[in-house]
Amino acid sequence: MAPRPVRPARITMPVSGSSPTLHRRARRAPRRFLERSLRGSGQVMFMNNPYTGLLNFVALGWGAWAGGTTWTVVLGAALGVLVATGAAQALRVERAARDAGLYGFNGLLVGAGIPTFLAPTPLMWAVLVFACAVSAGVTRALAELLRPWQVPGLTFPFVLTTWLVLLAADPLPGLATAALPQAGLAAPAVAASVAFGLADWVRAVLASVAQVFFVDDAVSGALFLLALALQSRRAAVLGAAGALLAVAAALALGAERAPVVHGLWGYSAVLTAVAVGGVFLPPGGRTLALCAIATLFTVLVQGATLTLAGTLGVPALTFPFVLGTWLVLLARGRSESA
Amino acid sequence: MAPRPVRPARITMPVSGSSPTLHRRARRAPRRFLERSLRGSGQVMFMNNPYTGLLNFVALGWGAWAGGTTWTVVLGAALGVLVATGAAQALRVERAARDAGLYGFNGLLVGAGIPTFLAPTPLMWAVLVFACAVSAGVTRALAELLRPWQVPGLTFPFVLTTWLVLLAADPLPGLATAALPQAGLAAPAVAASVAFGLADWVRAVLASVAQVFFVDDAVSGALFLLALALQSRRAAVLGAAGALLAVAAALALGAERAPVVHGLWGYSAVLTAVAVGGVFLPPGGRTLALCAIATLFTVLVQGATLTLAGTLGVPALTFPFVLGTWLVLLARGRSESA
Amino acid sequence: MAPRPVRPARITMPVSGSSPTLHRRARRAPRRFLERSLRGSGQVMFMNNPYTGLLNFVALGWGAWAGGTTWTVVLGAALGVLVATGAAQALRVERAARDAGLYGFNGLLVGAGIPTFLAPTPLMWAVLVFACAVSAGVTRALAELLRPWQVPGLTFPFVLTTWLVLLAADPLPGLATAALPQAGLAAPAVAASVAFGLADWVRAVLASVAQVFFVDDAVSGALFLLALALQSRRAAVLGAAGALLAVAAALALGAERAPVVHGLWGYSAVLTAVAVGGVFLPPGGRTLALCAIATLFTVLVQGATLTLAGTLGVPALTFPFVLGTWLVLLARGRSESA
């Protein structure tokens, strides 16, 4: 995901330059294109590292093999990052951002999200390719829109593009829905007493990490954490801690047990914790405190987005992460940079 | 509609100065006011040309005579452009924009839109006049809001103002609804096999053009295209081609046949195609490719807006055009202007 | 509320400096903290005056005693302004804004709003404290976001934070709802012939003022007006006149009688009238005209927000005031400042 190269002194992890290259002498375009795409996969979790990106696909593959997602989703993810990376090239965006994979990760998520919710017809594949290409344009438009505040677009291009496609599926039955939540008016849920053992906690935390990629599987979650640790152990620890805090908060606030175990209350918090705690702010105690507050705020926004998106019949996606992280980056204000 | 005089070198059609004047020596205020209002009518389709604006009213009149709209709507449109043009004068906005009709076209659309959906009571006329005047203020506020990006406000003032009035009509039964869509939760439509003959195609394309003005009539659509061609044959061809592409895409994606024939899947695309292909980007192959992509994206957004607005019980209006065109203008970024 | 110290020449009431201080020699931190919090209470109505803030709490207390609200809400309001004022200190925001109470008034409203709609459980109090602290961060983030336009954030941080908490209460039954409106699809109301006597008018106008603080009581409304008049008689007159105009407009447009009497159609208009007529524009006939238009526009937006928020099952809060006032401040444009 997108540590856009602004305020470079504040970015605490190596974003470019010092990160390993797959083929040091690879001058050939196809290899460079592949490396950019793998970095795009790594950037879903802010890692400008092709090996992280590769391991993410191993985790996706494990998820499909273990039944936590489908091979269609894995194929969509691969296609998505390739198409978006190519579209950014056609759009002639600045090369540094392309090289760092910053135009690929939203495409990967669009490509994984569409077959998670729509049935895999030929028409779906056509719309998927179109939407992944458009996501590169949305990424660029959003970068332009956010320029006055020097705040990154994060996964908002993915959220916006995927919401548009899923909302359009209702009046366009050529896009057959497979697993979309049914639209329903907001109604208070009933609190149930919940037994939640150690195994549930472990599964909920790891599934939260995996659900960033639409995978519902604990082993995949562990592999995604490992991929993070390849580049930054700090980020891996923060991601797991963010998931733990989100699971605890959701349970304390009475959330239904099943979605918690499946990681649906934690995936946005994982991203917020890594972004706020490990990527965009300087390390230190103050950052850790802000990171905890932002993670808890993300859980509240997750609940609000569930109600809002549920009324329209679409999933929440990672909008809570985007709102929570934008809030912190904007609230930080100018005082710190002065 | 609004090629706000930014980046003048990129605007490919004469926006001011070189366009014909109705009365070359008309010094008298009423005549100048009338000319400004007619230019406002022309600007619905980006044409700074009073004859285009006049012919648009002929097309509206034909639509009312043929039953594709009502005389109330025609009267509302006329009142709307006059009121908004007058309100802009009272607001003391910059004269060049007023002279070019850039403060009138949103008023015309508000004035046509309100009696399309609400019953023509005296209270409706009072609210219509108020809303058309407010639309000039919204136009100016939006211009101020968009100033950092030098992007035009397009028809968003019309969309916002009309949505507010129609949403307010529910708890304010003094505003009796006539033809508002019933609010309903999103539910997947059923795809039906569709016979769509040549006559259907022609009607769907021409009705798409006419629906920009809330008219459901093919002959009116042809007259609106003729009005476009008065100023720019390129724009007329792009508008028709945009409608054709949108109709084809909607049918391919399984849209219900009746709304397609009535132009309800094409009207936003008409505006996007003219704006992207003929007004805001320099002519060329790259622009044509962007124009096709933006038009297809507009069809997707049309579907998404139908779901969103349908949940609230209001029509989609031209929001898909606004979003699609803003996306292209922002995504174009700084590289082209450098 | 927030006359952020921009364009100081245009602010017509003394915002800082000349306003009375509670303890002229109070060097001790607790006293200064209390004074800041009382100014925060005064800023709900734009008054940088601790005595206004104190009298507001008297009015809140009267409301609780008379049954127009609960002591829980009064306690929440007090806690809210203290927590938000403290959080702004922890965030190290600019001292002048903190001293003027500009980081407290949104916290007060969040603290009053949450127990108005949620049941007072220990968990609610924890979320209330968290949300009031977060409101200071949202206030700062919004100030940063609005910096290019030099427009104040008004009560939008309160609206956003409270909407998020109330929307999150549905899937999080640990937050038990007490008085949330039931989510329902938009449906046209039926106009009823309404007898509305002088006592109804007086009650409706005064309750509109009191509902700014979630109080449904006429005497409280009179006390809130008195608190306004302590600092600015002009503001008190404008507030009452704005409520009167809003009540008249809502009745003319057929609004149901009960919510009008309880002040639910007027509270946003009170704030718009004071903001536009008495705080952010220079005094004069043009400002009065804009004030009347903005107040009527706020009534329309109130209706639209009722439909939108009602579909989601949350209250409208003061969003109509925010939108109406932003519109005027943006539409005013640069011509007046030139």
XYZ file of N, CA and C in Angstrom, chain C residues 62-186:
375
model
N -31.883 23.173 34.049
C -33.323 23.423 34.083
C -34.058 22.407 33.209
N -33.503 22.184 32.009
C -34.127 21.225 31.092
C -34.250 19.847 31.722
N -33.213 19.415 32.424
C -33.262 18.101 33.072
C -34.291 18.105 34.205
N -34.307 19.194 34.976
C -35.233 19.286 36.095
C -36.683 19.284 35.601
N -36.916 19.980 34.449
C -38.277 20.101 33.932
C -38.678 18.914 33.054
N -37.748 17.992 32.819
C -38.109 16.811 32.032
C -37.901 16.963 30.539
N -37.248 18.048 30.092
C -36.990 18.238 28.666
C -35.745 17.509 28.205
N -34.978 16.994 29.169
C -33.865 16.096 28.863
C -33.587 15.336 30.154
N -32.477 14.612 30.245
C -32.175 13.849 31.465
C -30.883 14.368 32.087
N -30.703 14.056 33.368
C -29.449 14.435 34.027
C -28.270 13.695 33.403
N -28.530 12.516 32.851
C -27.471 11.794 32.139
C -26.925 12.638 30.991
N -27.833 13.290 30.274
C -27.400 14.120 29.146
C -26.592 15.322 29.660
N -27.029 15.918 30.758
C -26.287 17.059 31.310
C -24.887 16.618 31.737
N -24.827 15.480 32.414
C -23.530 14.939 32.831
C -22.655 14.638 31.608
N -23.266 14.044 30.594
C -22.524 13.741 29.365
C -21.979 15.005 28.717
N -22.786 16.061 28.694
C -22.335 17.329 28.106
C -21.136 17.886 28.866
N -21.228 17.859 30.214
C -20.119 18.381 31.020
C -18.856 17.554 30.809
N -19.026 16.231 30.867
C -17.893 15.343 30.653
C -17.309 15.568 29.261
N -18.181 15.726 28.280
C -17.745 15.886 26.893
C -16.862 17.095 26.689
N -17.267 18.229 27.230
C -16.471 19.441 27.003
C -15.153 19.351 27.758
N -15.149 18.726 28.945
C -13.898 18.567 29.693
C -12.938 17.628 28.964
N -13.455 16.486 28.514
C -12.600 15.501 27.842
C -12.030 16.078 26.550
N -12.877 16.735 25.758
C -12.400 17.265 24.481
C -11.374 18.374 24.705
N -11.619 19.211 25.714
C -10.653 20.276 26.007
C -9.319 19.664 26.440
N -9.392 18.617 27.247
C -8.165 17.940 27.652
C -7.469 17.262 26.478
N -8.244 16.635 25.617
C -7.646 15.933 24.470
C -6.941 16.916 23.545
N -7.521 18.122 23.378
C -6.870 19.123 22.526
C -5.516 19.501 23.112
N -5.465 19.561 24.444
C -4.190 19.845 25.099
C -3.179 18.733 24.789
N -3.619 17.485 24.914
C -2.734 16.354 24.630
C -2.291 16.346 23.170
N -3.159 16.841 22.283
C -2.821 16.886 20.855
C -1.929 18.069 20.528
N -1.694 18.960 21.528
C -0.833 20.135 21.345
C -1.310 21.028 20.197
N -2.615 21.291 20.135
C -3.096 22.194 19.087
C -2.753 23.625 19.489
N -2.893 24.518 18.545
C -2.495 25.910 18.751
C -3.257 26.483 19.953
N -2.530 27.200 20.799
C -3.076 27.607 22.080
C -4.229 28.602 21.964
N -4.165 29.512 20.981
C -5.227 30.520 20.881
C -6.580 29.849 20.669
N -6.604 28.844 19.803
C -7.870 28.149 19.530
C -8.346 27.405 20.775
N -7.416 26.790 21.519
C -7.790 26.093 22.744
C -8.338 27.076 23.771
N -7.632 28.198 23.935
C -8.072 29.190 24.922
C -9.475 29.702 24.614
N -9.805 29.805 23.312
C -11.117 30.336 22.933
C -12.213 29.285 23.013
N -11.871 28.069 23.408
C -12.887 27.022 23.540
C -13.252 26.350 22.235
N -12.440 26.572 21.186
C -12.817 26.048 19.872
C -12.632 24.539 19.758
N -11.956 23.924 20.720
C -11.830 22.469 20.693
C -12.780 21.793 21.675
N -13.613 22.571 22.349
C -14.489 21.987 23.350
C -15.933 21.797 22.928
N -16.446 22.696 22.069
C -17.908 22.677 21.865
C -18.389 21.429 21.137
N -17.562 20.884 20.222
C -17.983 19.640 19.577
C -18.015 18.488 20.591
N -17.074 18.490 21.538
C -17.079 17.466 22.578
C -18.331 17.546 23.433
N -18.731 18.776 23.800
C -19.967 18.942 24.573
C -21.149 18.324 23.835
N -21.230 18.591 22.537
C -22.392 18.100 21.782
C -22.357 16.577 21.633
N -21.160 16.013 21.404
C -21.047 14.549 21.358
C -21.471 13.960 22.702
N -20.999 14.596 23.778
C -21.320 14.099 25.116
C -22.794 14.222 25.459
N -23.480 15.202 24.889
C -24.923 15.315 25.104
C -25.695 14.400 24.163
N -25.165 14.232 22.956
C -25.898 13.468 21.943
C -25.925 11.976 22.208
N -24.791 11.413 22.641
C -24.742 9.958 22.805
C -25.750 9.480 23.848
N -25.829 10.075 25.070
C -26.835 9.571 26.021
C -28.264 9.985 25.666
N -28.426 10.903 24.690
C -29.781 11.187 24.215
C -30.339 9.991 23.445
N -29.445 9.250 22.774
C -29.919 8.188 21.893
C -29.550 6.779 22.364
N -28.511 6.658 23.216
C -28.105 5.332 23.690
C -28.421 5.193 25.180
N -28.600 3.951 25.623
C -28.899 3.679 27.025
C -27.638 3.851 27.869
N -27.776 4.413 29.084
C -26.600 4.770 29.895
C -25.986 3.586 30.620
N -25.294 2.724 29.903
C -24.563 1.607 30.497
C -23.109 2.027 30.730
N -22.365 1.276 31.549
C -20.930 1.603 31.711
C -20.204 1.643 30.370
N -20.563 0.710 29.473
C -19.931 0.684 28.165
C -20.216 1.966 27.393
N -21.454 2.475 27.520
C -21.783 3.744 26.852
C -20.884 4.856 27.349
N -20.644 4.894 28.675
C -19.792 5.964 29.202
C -18.371 5.852 28.677
N -17.876 4.593 28.564
C -16.523 4.415 28.020
C -16.458 4.910 26.580
N -17.455 4.536 25.775
C -17.472 4.973 24.378
C -17.652 6.492 24.296
N -18.469 7.046 25.204
C -18.673 8.499 25.215
C -17.355 9.239 25.454
N -16.611 8.816 26.459
C -15.326 9.471 26.735
C -14.396 9.337 25.540
N -14.333 8.133 24.972
C -13.491 7.910 23.803
C -13.911 8.820 22.643
N -15.217 8.859 22.380
C -15.712 9.644 21.237
C -15.483 11.138 21.451
N -15.630 11.621 22.687
C -15.408 13.052 22.942
C -13.938 13.397 22.740
N -13.049 12.495 23.161
C -11.625 12.731 22.920
C -11.341 12.732 21.424
N -11.908 11.758 20.714
C -11.697 11.680 19.272
C -12.239 12.932 18.575
N -13.327 13.506 19.104
C -13.904 14.685 18.445
C -12.895 15.823 18.356
N -11.981 15.908 19.340
C -10.946 16.941 19.248
C -10.019 16.653 18.071
N -9.680 15.371 17.878
C -8.859 15.007 16.721
C -9.585 15.279 15.414
N -10.881 14.971 15.369
C -11.651 15.238 14.152
C -11.714 16.743 13.893
N -11.870 17.524 14.971
C -11.895 18.987 14.810
C -10.611 19.477 14.164
N -9.498 18.916 14.640
C -8.234 19.365 14.089
C -8.040 18.885 12.655
N -8.416 17.631 12.381
C -8.294 17.100 11.020
C -9.137 17.926 10.056
N -10.333 18.286 10.478
C -11.213 19.073 9.609
C -10.656 20.476 9.380
N -10.068 21.068 10.423
C -9.461 22.391 10.242
C -8.363 22.316 9.179
N -7.584 21.242 9.226
C -6.530 21.051 8.229
C -7.137 20.873 6.834
N -8.219 20.086 6.771
C -8.870 19.803 5.489
C -9.455 21.074 4.876
N -9.985 21.952 5.713
C -10.661 23.156 5.213
C -9.717 24.343 5.055
N -8.454 24.134 5.394
C -7.503 25.247 5.366
C -7.460 25.979 4.026
N -7.481 25.268 2.867
C -7.387 26.009 1.611
C -8.526 27.005 1.408
N -9.674 26.809 2.063
C -10.828 27.687 1.821
C -11.081 28.633 2.982
N -10.304 28.501 4.045
C -10.471 29.366 5.216
C -11.929 29.408 5.671
N -12.510 28.248 5.755
C -13.897 28.090 6.191
C -13.862 27.289 7.494
N -14.667 27.649 8.505
C -14.599 26.930 9.783
C -15.308 25.576 9.709
N -14.925 24.662 10.597
C -15.486 23.307 10.600
C -16.864 23.232 11.226
N -17.258 24.296 11.948
C -18.581 24.355 12.573
C -18.813 23.098 13.434
N -20.043 22.563 13.433
C -20.301 21.380 14.260
C -20.111 20.073 13.493
N -19.441 20.114 12.342
C -19.319 18.872 11.591
C -18.572 17.777 12.368
N -17.524 18.097 13.159
C -16.890 17.023 13.956
C -17.878 16.323 14.886
N -18.770 17.097 15.497
C -19.817 16.489 16.324
C -20.727 15.596 15.488
N -21.177 16.108 14.342
C -22.099 15.336 13.500
C -21.450 14.027 13.064
N -20.224 14.118 12.560
C -19.547 12.930 12.047
C -19.309 11.909 13.158
N -18.738 12.371 14.287
C -18.412 11.444 15.371
C -19.675 10.783 15.920
N -20.731 11.572 16.131
C -21.953 11.011 16.703
C -22.627 10.060 15.721
N -22.673 10.425 14.444
C -23.231 9.499 13.449
C -22.476 8.177 13.464
N -21.136 8.227 13.515
C -20.355 6.983 13.513
C -20.726 6.117 14.713
N -20.815 6.722 15.907
C -21.138 5.938 17.101
C -22.546 5.349 16.997
N -23.507 6.155 16.554
C -24.892 5.673 16.502
C -25.058 4.613 15.414
N -24.386 4.797 14.271
C -24.455 3.775 13.227
C -23.791 2.485 13.695
N -22.718 2.623 14.484
C -22.010 1.423 14.961
C -22.820 0.664 16.005
N -23.797 1.356 16.628
C -24.548 0.695 17.707
C -25.372 -0.480 17.190
N -25.706 -0.489 15.910
C -26.551 -1.586 15.419
C -25.854 -2.930 15.450
N -24.668 -3.047 14.835
C -24.010 -4.366 14.912
C -23.265 -4.576 16.231
N -23.234 -3.593 17.107
C -22.517 -3.725 18.387
C -23.521 -3.568 19.534
N -24.285 -4.631 19.859
C -25.387 -4.475 20.814
C -24.936 -4.172 22.234
N -23.622 -4.200 22.488
C -23.156 -3.690 23.762
C -23.537 -2.232 23.946
N -23.691 -1.513 22.828
C -24.199 -0.135 22.859
C -25.711 -0.200 22.663
N -26.457 -0.335 23.767
C -27.904 -0.498 23.651
C -28.540 0.824 23.274
N -29.409 0.788 22.266
C -30.067 2.019 21.844
C -31.240 2.310 22.774
N -31.451 3.598 23.008
C -32.554 4.001 23.880
C -33.647 4.693 23.075
N -33.269 5.662 22.264
C -34.274 6.480 21.588
C -33.888 6.753 20.146
N -33.227 5.789 19.493
C -32.864 6.012 18.101
C -34.106 5.906 17.231
N -34.218 6.778 16.208
C -35.317 6.591 15.259
C -35.154 5.255 14.550
N -36.277 4.617 14.248
C -36.193 3.339 13.548
C -35.886 3.574 12.074
N -34.954 2.795 11.549
C -34.632 2.931 10.135
C -35.861 2.601 9.304
N -36.137 3.399 8.283
C -37.291 3.142 7.443
C -37.081 3.743 6.070
N -37.636 3.090 5.054
C -37.497 3.628 3.710
C -38.308 4.903 3.565
N -37.805 5.799 2.736
C -38.505 7.063 2.504
C -39.903 6.797 1.961
